[in-house]
mmCIF file of C-alpha atoms in Angstrom:
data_model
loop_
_atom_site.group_PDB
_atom_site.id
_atom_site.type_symbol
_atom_site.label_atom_id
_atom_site.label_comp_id
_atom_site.label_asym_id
_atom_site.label_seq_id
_atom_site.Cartn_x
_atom_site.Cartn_y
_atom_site.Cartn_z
ATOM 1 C CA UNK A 1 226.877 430.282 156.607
ATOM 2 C CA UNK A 2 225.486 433.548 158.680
ATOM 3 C CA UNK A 3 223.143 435.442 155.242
ATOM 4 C CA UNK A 4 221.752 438.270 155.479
ATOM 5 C CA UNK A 5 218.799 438.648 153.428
ATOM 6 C CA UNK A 6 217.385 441.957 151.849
ATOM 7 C CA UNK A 7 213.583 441.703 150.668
ATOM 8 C CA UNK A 8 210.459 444.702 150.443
ATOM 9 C CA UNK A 9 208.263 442.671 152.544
ATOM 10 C CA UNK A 10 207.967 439.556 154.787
ATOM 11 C CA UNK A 11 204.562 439.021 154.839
ATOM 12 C CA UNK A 12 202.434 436.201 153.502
ATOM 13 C CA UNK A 13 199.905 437.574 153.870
ATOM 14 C CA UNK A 14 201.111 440.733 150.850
ATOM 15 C CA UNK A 15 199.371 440.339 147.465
ATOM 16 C CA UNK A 16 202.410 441.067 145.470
ATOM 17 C CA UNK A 17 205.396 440.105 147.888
ATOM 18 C CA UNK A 18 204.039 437.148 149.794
ATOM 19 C CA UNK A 19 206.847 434.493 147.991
ATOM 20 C CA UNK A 20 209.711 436.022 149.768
ATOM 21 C CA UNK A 21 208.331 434.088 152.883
ATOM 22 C CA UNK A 22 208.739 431.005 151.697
ATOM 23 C CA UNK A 23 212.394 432.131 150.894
ATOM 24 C CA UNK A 24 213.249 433.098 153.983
ATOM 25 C CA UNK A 25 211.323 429.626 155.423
ATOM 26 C CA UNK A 26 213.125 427.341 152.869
ATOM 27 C CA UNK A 27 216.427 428.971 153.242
ATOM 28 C CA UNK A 28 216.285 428.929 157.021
ATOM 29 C CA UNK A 29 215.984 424.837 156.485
ATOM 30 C CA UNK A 30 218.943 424.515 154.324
ATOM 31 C CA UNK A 31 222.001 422.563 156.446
ATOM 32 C CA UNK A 32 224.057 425.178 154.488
ATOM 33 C CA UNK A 33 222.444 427.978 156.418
ATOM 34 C CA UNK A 34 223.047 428.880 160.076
ATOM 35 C CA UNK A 35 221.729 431.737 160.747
ATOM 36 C CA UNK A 36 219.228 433.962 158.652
ATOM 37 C CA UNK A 37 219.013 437.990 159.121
ATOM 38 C CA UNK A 38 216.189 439.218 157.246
ATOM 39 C CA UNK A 39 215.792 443.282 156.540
ATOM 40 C CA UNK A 40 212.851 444.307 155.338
ATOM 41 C CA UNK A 41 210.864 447.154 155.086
ATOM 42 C CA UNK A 42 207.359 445.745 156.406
ATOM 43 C CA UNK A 43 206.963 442.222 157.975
ATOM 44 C CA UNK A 44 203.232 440.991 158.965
ATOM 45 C CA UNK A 45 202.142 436.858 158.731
ATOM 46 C CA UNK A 46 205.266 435.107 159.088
ATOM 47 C CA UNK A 47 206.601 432.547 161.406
ATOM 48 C CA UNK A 48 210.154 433.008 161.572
ATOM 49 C CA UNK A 49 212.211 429.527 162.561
ATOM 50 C CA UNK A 50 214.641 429.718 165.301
ATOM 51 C CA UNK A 51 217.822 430.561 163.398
ATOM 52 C CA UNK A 52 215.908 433.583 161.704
ATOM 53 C CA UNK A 53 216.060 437.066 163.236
ATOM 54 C CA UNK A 54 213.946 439.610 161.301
ATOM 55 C CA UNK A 55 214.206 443.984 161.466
ATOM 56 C CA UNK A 56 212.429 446.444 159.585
ATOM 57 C CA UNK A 57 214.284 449.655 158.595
ATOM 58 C CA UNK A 58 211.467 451.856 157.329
ATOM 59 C CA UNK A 59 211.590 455.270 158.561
ATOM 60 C CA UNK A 60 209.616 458.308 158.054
ATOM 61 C CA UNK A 61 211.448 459.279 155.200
ATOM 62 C CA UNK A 62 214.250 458.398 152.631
ATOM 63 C CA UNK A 63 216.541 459.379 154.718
ATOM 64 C CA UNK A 64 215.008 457.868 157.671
ATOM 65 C CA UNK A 65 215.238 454.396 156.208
ATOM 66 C CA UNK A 66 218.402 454.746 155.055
ATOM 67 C CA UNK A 67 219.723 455.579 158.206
ATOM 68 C CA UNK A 68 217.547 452.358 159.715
ATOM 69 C CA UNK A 69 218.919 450.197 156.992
ATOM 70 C CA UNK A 70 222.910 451.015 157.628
ATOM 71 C CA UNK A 71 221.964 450.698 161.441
ATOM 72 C CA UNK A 72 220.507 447.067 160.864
ATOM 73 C CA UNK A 73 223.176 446.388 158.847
ATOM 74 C CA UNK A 74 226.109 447.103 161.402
ATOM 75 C CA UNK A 75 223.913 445.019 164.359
ATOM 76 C CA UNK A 76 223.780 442.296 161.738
ATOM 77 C CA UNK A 77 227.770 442.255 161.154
ATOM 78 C CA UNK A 78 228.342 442.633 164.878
ATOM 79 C CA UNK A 79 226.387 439.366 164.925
ATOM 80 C CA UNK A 80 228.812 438.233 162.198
ATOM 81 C CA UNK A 81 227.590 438.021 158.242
ATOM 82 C CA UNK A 82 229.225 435.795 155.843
ATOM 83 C CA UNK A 83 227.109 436.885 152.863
ATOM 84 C CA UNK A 84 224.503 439.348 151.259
ATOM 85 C CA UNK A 85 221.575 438.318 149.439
ATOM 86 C CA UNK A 86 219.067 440.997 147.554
ATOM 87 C CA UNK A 87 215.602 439.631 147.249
ATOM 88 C CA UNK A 88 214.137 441.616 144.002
ATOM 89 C CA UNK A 89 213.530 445.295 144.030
ATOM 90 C CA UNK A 90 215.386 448.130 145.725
ATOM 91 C CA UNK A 91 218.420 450.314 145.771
ATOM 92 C CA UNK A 92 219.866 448.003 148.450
ATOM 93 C CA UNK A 93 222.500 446.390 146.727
ATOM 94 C CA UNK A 94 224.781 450.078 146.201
ATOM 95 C CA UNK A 95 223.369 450.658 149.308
ATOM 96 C CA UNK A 96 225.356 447.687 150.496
ATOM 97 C CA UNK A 97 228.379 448.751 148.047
ATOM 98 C CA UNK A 98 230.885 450.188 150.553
ATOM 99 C CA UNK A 99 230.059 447.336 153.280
ATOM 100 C CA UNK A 100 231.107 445.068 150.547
ATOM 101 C CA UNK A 101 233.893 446.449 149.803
ATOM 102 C CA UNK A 102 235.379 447.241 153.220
ATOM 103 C CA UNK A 103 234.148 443.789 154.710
ATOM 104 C CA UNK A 104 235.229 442.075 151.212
ATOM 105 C CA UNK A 105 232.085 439.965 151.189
ATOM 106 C CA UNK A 106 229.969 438.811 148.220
ATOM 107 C CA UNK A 107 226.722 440.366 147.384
ATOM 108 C CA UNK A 108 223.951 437.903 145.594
ATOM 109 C CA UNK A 109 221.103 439.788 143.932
ATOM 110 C CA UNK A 110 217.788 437.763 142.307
ATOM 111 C CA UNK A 111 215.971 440.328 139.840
ATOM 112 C CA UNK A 112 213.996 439.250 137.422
ATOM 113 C CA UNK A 113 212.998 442.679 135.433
ATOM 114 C CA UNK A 114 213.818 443.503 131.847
ATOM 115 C CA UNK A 115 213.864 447.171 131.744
ATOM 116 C CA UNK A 116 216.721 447.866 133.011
ATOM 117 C CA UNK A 117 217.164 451.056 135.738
ATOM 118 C CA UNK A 118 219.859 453.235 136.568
ATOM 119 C CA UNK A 119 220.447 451.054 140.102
ATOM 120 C CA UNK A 120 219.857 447.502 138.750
ATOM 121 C CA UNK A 121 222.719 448.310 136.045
ATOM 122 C CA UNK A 122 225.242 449.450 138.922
ATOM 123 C CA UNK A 123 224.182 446.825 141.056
ATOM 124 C CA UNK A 124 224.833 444.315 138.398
ATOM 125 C CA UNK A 125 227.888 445.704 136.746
ATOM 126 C CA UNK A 126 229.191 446.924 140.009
ATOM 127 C CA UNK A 127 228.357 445.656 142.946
ATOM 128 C CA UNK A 128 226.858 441.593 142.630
ATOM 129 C CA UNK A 129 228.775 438.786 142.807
ATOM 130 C CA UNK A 130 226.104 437.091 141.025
ATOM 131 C CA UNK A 131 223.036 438.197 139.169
ATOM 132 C CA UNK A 132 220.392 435.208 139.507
ATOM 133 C CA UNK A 133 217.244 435.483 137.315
ATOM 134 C CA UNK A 134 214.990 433.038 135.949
ATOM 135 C CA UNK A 135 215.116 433.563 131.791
ATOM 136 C CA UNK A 136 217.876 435.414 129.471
ATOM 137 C CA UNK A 137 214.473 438.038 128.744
ATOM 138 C CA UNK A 138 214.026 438.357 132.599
ATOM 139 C CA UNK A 139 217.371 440.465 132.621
ATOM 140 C CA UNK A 140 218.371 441.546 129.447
ATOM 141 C CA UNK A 141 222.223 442.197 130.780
ATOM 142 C CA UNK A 142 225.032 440.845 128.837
ATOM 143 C CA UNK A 143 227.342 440.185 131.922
ATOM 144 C CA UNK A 144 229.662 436.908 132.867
ATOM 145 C CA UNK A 145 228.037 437.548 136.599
ATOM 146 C CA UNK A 146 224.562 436.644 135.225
ATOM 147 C CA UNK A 147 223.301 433.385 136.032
ATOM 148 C CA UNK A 148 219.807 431.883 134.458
ATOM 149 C CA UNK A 149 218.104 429.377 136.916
ATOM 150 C CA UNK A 150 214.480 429.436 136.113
ATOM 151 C CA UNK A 151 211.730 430.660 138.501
ATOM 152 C CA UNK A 152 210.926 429.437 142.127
ATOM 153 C CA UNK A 153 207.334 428.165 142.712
ATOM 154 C CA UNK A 154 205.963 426.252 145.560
ATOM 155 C CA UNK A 155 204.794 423.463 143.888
ATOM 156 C CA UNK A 156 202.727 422.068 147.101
ATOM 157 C CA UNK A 157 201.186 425.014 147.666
ATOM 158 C CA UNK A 158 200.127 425.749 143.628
ATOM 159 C CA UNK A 159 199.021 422.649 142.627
ATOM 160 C CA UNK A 160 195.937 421.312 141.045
ATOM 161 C CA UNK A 161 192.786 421.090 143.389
ATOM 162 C CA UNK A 162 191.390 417.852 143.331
ATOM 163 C CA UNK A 163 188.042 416.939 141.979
ATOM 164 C CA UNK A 164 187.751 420.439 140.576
ATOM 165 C CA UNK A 165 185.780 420.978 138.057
ATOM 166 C CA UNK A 166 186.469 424.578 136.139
ATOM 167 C CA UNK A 167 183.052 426.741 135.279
ATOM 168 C CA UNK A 168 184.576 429.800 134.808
ATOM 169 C CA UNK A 169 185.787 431.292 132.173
ATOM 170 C CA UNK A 170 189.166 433.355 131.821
ATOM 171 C CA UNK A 171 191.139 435.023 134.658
ATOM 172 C CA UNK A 172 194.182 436.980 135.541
ATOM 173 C CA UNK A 173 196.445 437.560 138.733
ATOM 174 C CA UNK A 174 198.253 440.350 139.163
ATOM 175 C CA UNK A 175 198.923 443.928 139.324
ATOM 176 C CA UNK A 176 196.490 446.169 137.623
ATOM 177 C CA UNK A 177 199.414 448.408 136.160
ATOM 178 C CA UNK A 178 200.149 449.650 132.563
ATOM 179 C CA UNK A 179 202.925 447.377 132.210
ATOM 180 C CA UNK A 180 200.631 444.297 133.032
ATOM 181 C CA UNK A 181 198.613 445.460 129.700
ATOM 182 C CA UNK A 182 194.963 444.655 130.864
ATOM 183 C CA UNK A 183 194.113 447.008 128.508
ATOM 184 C CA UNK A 184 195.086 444.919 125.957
ATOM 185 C CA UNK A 185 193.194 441.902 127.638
ATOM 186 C CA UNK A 186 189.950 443.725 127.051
ATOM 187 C CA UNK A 187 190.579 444.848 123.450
ATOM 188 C CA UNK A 188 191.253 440.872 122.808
ATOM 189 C CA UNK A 189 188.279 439.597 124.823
ATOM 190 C CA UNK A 190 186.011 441.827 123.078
ATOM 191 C CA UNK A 191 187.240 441.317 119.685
ATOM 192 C CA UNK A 192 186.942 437.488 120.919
ATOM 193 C CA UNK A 193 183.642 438.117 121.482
ATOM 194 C CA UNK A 194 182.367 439.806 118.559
ATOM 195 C CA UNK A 195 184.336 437.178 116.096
ATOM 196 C CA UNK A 196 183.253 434.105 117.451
ATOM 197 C CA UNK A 197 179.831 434.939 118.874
ATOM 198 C CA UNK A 198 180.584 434.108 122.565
ATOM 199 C CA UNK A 199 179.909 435.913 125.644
ATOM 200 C CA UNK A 200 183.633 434.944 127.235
ATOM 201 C CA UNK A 201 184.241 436.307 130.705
ATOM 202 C CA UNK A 202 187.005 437.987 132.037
ATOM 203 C CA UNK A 203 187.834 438.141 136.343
ATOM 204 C CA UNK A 204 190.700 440.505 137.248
ATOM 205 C CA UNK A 205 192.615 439.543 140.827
ATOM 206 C CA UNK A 206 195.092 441.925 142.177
ATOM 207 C CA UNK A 207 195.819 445.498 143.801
ATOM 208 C CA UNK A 208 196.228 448.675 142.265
ATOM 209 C CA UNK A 209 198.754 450.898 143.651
ATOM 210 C CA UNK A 210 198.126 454.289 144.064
ATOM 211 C CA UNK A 211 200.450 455.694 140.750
ATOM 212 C CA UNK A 212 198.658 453.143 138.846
ATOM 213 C CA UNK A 213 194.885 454.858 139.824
ATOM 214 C CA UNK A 214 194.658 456.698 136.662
ATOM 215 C CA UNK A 215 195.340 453.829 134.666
ATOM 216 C CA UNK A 216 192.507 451.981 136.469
ATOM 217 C CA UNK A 217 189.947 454.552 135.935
ATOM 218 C CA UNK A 218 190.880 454.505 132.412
ATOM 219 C CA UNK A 219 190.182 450.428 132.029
ATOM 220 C CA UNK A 220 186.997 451.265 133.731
ATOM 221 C CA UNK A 221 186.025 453.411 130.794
ATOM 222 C CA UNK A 222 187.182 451.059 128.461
ATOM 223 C CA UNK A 223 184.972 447.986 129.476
ATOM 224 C CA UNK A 224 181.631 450.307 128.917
ATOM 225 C CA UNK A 225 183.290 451.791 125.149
ATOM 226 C CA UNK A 226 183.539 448.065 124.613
ATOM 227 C CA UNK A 227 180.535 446.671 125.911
ATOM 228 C CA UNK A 228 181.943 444.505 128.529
ATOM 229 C CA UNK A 229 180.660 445.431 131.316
ATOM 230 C CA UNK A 230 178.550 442.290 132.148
ATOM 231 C CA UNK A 231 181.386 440.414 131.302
ATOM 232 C CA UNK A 232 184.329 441.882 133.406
ATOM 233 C CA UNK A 233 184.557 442.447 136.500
ATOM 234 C CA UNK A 234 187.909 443.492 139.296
ATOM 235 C CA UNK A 235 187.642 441.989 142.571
ATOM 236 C CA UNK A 236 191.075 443.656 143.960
ATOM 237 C CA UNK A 237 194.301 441.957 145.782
ATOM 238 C CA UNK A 238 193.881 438.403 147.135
ATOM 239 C CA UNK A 239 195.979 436.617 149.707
ATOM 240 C CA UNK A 240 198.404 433.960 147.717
ATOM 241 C CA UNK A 241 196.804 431.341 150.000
ATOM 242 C CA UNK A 242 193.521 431.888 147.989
ATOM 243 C CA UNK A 243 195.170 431.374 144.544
ATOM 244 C CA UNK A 244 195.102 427.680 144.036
ATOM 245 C CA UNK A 245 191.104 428.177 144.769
ATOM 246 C CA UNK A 246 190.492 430.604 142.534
ATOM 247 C CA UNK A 247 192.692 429.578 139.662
ATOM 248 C CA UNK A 248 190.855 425.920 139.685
ATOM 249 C CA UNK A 249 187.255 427.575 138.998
ATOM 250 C CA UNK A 250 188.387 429.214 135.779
ATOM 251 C CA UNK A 251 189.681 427.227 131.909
ATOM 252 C CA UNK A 252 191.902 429.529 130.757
ATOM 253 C CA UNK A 253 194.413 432.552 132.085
ATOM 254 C CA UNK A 254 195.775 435.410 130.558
ATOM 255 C CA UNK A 255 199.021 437.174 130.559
ATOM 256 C CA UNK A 256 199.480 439.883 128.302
ATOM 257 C CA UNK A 257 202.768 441.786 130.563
ATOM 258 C CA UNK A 258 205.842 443.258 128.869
ATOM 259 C CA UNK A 259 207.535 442.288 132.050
ATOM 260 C CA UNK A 260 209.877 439.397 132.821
ATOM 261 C CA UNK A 261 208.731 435.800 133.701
ATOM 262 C CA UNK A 262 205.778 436.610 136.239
ATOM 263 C CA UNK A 263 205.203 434.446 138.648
ATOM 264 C CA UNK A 264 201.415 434.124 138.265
ATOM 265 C CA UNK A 265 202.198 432.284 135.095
ATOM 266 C CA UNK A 266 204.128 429.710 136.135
ATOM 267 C CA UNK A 267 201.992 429.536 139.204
ATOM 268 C CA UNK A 268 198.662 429.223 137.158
ATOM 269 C CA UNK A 269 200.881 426.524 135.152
ATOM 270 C CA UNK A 270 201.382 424.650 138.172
ATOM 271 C CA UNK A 271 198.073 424.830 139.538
ATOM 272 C CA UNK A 272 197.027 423.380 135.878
ATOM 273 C CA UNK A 273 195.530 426.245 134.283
ATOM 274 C CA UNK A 274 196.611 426.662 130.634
ATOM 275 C CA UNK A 275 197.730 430.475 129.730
ATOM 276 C CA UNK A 276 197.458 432.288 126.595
ATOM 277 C CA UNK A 277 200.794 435.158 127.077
ATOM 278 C CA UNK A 278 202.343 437.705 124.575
ATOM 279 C CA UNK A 279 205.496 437.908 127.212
ATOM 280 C CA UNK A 280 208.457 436.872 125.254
ATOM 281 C CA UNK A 281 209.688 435.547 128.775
ATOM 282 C CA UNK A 282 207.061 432.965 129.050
ATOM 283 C CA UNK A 283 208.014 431.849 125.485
ATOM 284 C CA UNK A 284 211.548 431.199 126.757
ATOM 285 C CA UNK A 285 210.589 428.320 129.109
ATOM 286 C CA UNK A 286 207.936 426.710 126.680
ATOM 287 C CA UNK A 287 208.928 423.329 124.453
ATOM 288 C CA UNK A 288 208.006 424.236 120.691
ATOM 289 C CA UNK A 289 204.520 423.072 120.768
ATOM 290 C CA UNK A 290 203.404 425.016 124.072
ATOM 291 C CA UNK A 291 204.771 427.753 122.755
ATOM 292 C CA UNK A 292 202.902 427.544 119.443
ATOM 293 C CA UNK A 293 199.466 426.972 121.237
ATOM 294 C CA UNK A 294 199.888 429.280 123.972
ATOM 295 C CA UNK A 295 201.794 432.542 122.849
ATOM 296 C CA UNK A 296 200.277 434.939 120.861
ATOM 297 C CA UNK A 297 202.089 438.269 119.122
ATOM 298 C CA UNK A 298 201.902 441.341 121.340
ATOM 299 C CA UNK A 299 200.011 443.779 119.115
ATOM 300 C CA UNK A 300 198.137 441.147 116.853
ATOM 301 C CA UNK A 301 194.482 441.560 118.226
ATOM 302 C CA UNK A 302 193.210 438.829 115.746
ATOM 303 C CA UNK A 303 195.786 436.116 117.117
ATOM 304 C CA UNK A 304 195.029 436.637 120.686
ATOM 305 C CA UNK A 305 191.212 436.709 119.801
ATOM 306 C CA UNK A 306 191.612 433.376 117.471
ATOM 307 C CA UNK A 307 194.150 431.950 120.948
ATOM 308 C CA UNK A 308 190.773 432.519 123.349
ATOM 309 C CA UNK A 309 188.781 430.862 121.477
ATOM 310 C CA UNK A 310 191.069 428.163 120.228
ATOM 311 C CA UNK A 311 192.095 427.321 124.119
ATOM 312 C CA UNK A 312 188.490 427.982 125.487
ATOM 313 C CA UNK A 313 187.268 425.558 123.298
ATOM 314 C CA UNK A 314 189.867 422.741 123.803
ATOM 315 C CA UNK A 315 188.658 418.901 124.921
ATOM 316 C CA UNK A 316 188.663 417.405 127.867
ATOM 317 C CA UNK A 317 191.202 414.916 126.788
ATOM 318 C CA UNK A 318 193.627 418.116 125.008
ATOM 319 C CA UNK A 319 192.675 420.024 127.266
ATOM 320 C CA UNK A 320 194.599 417.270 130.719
ATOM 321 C CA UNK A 321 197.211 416.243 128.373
ATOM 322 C CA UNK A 322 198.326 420.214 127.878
ATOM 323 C CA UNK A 323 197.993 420.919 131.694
ATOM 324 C CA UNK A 324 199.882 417.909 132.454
ATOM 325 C CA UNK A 325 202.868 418.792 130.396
ATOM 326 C CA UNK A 326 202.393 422.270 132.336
ATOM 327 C CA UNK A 327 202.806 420.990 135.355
ATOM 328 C CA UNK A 328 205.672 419.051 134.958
ATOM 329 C CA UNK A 329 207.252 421.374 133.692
ATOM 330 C CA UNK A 330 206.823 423.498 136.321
ATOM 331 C CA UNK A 331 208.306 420.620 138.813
ATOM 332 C CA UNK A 332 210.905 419.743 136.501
ATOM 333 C CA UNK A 333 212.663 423.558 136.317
ATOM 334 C CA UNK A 334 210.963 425.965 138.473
ATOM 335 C CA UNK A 335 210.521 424.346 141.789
ATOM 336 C CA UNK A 336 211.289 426.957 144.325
ATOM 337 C CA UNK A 337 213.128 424.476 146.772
ATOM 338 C CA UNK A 338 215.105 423.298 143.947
ATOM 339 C CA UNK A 339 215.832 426.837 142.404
ATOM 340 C CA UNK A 340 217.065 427.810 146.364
ATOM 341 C CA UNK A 341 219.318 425.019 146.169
ATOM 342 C CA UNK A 342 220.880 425.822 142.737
ATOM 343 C CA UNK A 343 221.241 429.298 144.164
ATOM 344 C CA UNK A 344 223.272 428.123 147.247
ATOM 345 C CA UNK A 345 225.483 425.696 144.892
ATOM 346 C CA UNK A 346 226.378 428.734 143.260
ATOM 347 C CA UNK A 347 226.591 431.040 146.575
ATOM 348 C CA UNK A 348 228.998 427.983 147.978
ATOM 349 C CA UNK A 349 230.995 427.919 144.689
ATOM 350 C CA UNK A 350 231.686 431.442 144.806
ATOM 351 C CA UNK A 351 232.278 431.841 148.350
ATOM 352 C CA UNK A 352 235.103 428.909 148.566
ATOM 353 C CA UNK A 353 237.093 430.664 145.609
ATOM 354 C CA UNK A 354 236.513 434.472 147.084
ATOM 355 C CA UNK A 355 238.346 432.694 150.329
ATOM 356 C CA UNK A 356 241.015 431.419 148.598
#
């Protein structure tokens, strides 16, 4: 199968879109996959395999990239395409609309977001052959072309770091946007704080895009209303490579997004790190008694302040068992390899009855 793969970025070295590299490396090993055209709007650290050809389309302007993008996508068909594949984010699947239709070839589309825009619901209801996303609350689309297949991790690379031994206290990876709800991070840690007499920490990891400045500048003036400015502090984006390190020095990680299943939660769950979420999404892929340790209600400040301090103080022996059963479940349904490979059952299913 010749796929031609859509993604933001092919970069590894990209705080936010570094996994789609290890898409593009896994799917380039599949026996199902002969060639690979990746289009992407930036590419940096990657070392594309042989049957892997990658072009970037970003122009100086909207139209600009469009006109790249339609002009990568005829050079790829001349080369000879057998299937489309979205990688997350993007307008690209209506883009793709009419070349779908003329060409009659299927369109695949991951997206994993559960507010629902004006181009995800035409790409959906429209345009995809087959939604894939990894939770029901990941997509909230009521649609026979969406298919659940839990998140894709790279279990070798997020793993537990042997012979660590955590010291720090609590951290979390990820955008510092609204929708990631750091906010609501502080107002728990303090109230943590003040309940239980501690002097918890709290180490922020990620970039800040520029819409999202305000919204920084406005948690920077919370930690001093609250007191916390001892205890908190923002080091900015870090390459995915350093993640395993990081996560390994700290006992506990939060995740207090509204979004769907991030993937720094099942990462930090791989890497052994229990997390203490409000996101209904995480909920979803948690066995009855993880989910009663480790999510919290949204807007209850006392729960999440009673979770910190529950989780922070857990046992050495609680405290493997729980990561343990973390990890394997992170193996056991959201192995990256084995997500690709459900995908491409799926891609293969569809493709033999779309020829027929």
């Amino acid at each position: 199968m010749n796929l031609l793969f859509v993604c933001l970025s092919a970069d590894a070295a990209d705080p936010v879109h570094a996994t789609a590299v290890r898409w593009i490396e896994i799917l380039a090993g599949r026996a199902e996959i002969d060639h690979l055209a990746v289009l992407t709007l930036h590419a940096g650290e990657i070392s594309a395999p042989p049957n892997v050809t990658i072009r970037v389309f970003r122009g100086r302007s909207r139209m600009g990239t469009a006109w790249k993008f339609y002009r990568e996508v005829s050079r790829a068909m001349q080369r000879g395409i057998d299937a489309f594949f979205v990688y997350q984010s993007g307008p690209y699947p209506v883009l793709l609309w009419p070349v779908t239709l003329w060409h009659r070839l299927p369109l695949y589309y991951w997206k994993a977001h559960p507010r629902i825009s004006t181009w995800t619901w035409l790409s959906a209801r429209f345009v995809a052959t087959k939604v894939f996303t990894p939770t029901p609350a990941s997509l909230p689309l009521s649609l026979p072309n969406v298919v659940v297949v839990g998140h894709g991790i790279d279990v070798t690379r997020f793993s537990p770091v042997p012979g660590a031994s955590p010291q720090r206290d609590i951290v979390t990876i990820g955008r510092v946007a609204p929708v990631k709800r750091v906010d609501a991070m502080l107002a728990a840690l303090a109230r943590c704080n003040a309940r239980f007499g501690s002097r918890l920490r709290l180490d922020v990891y990620g970039p800040t895009l520029p819409k999202d400045d305000g919204y920084r500048r406005d948690l920077d003036r919370l930690v001093e209303e609250l007191g916390l400015s001892t205890l908190v502090a923002f080091h900015g984006p870090v390459a995915q490579s350093e993640v395993p390190e990081i996560l390994a020095s700290y006992r506990l990680s939060l995740n207090f997004s509204d979004t769907a299943l991030d993937k720094a939660v099942v990462e930090s769950m791989a890497c052994g790190l229990p997390v203490l979420s409000t996101n209904p999404a995480v909920a979803e892929i948690l066995p009855p008694a993880l989910r009663a340790q480790l999510i919290v209600p949204a807007h209850d400040i006392e729960s999440q302040a009673e979770g910190m301090h529950r989780l922070m103080g857990m046992s050495d022996p609680a405290r493997a068992e729980m990561v343990a059963s973390l990890r394997r479940l992170v193996v056991n349904g959201h192995n990256l390899e084995a997500l690709i490979g459900r995908i491409l059952q799926e891609i293969d299913v569809t493709s033999r009855a779309h020829r027929r």
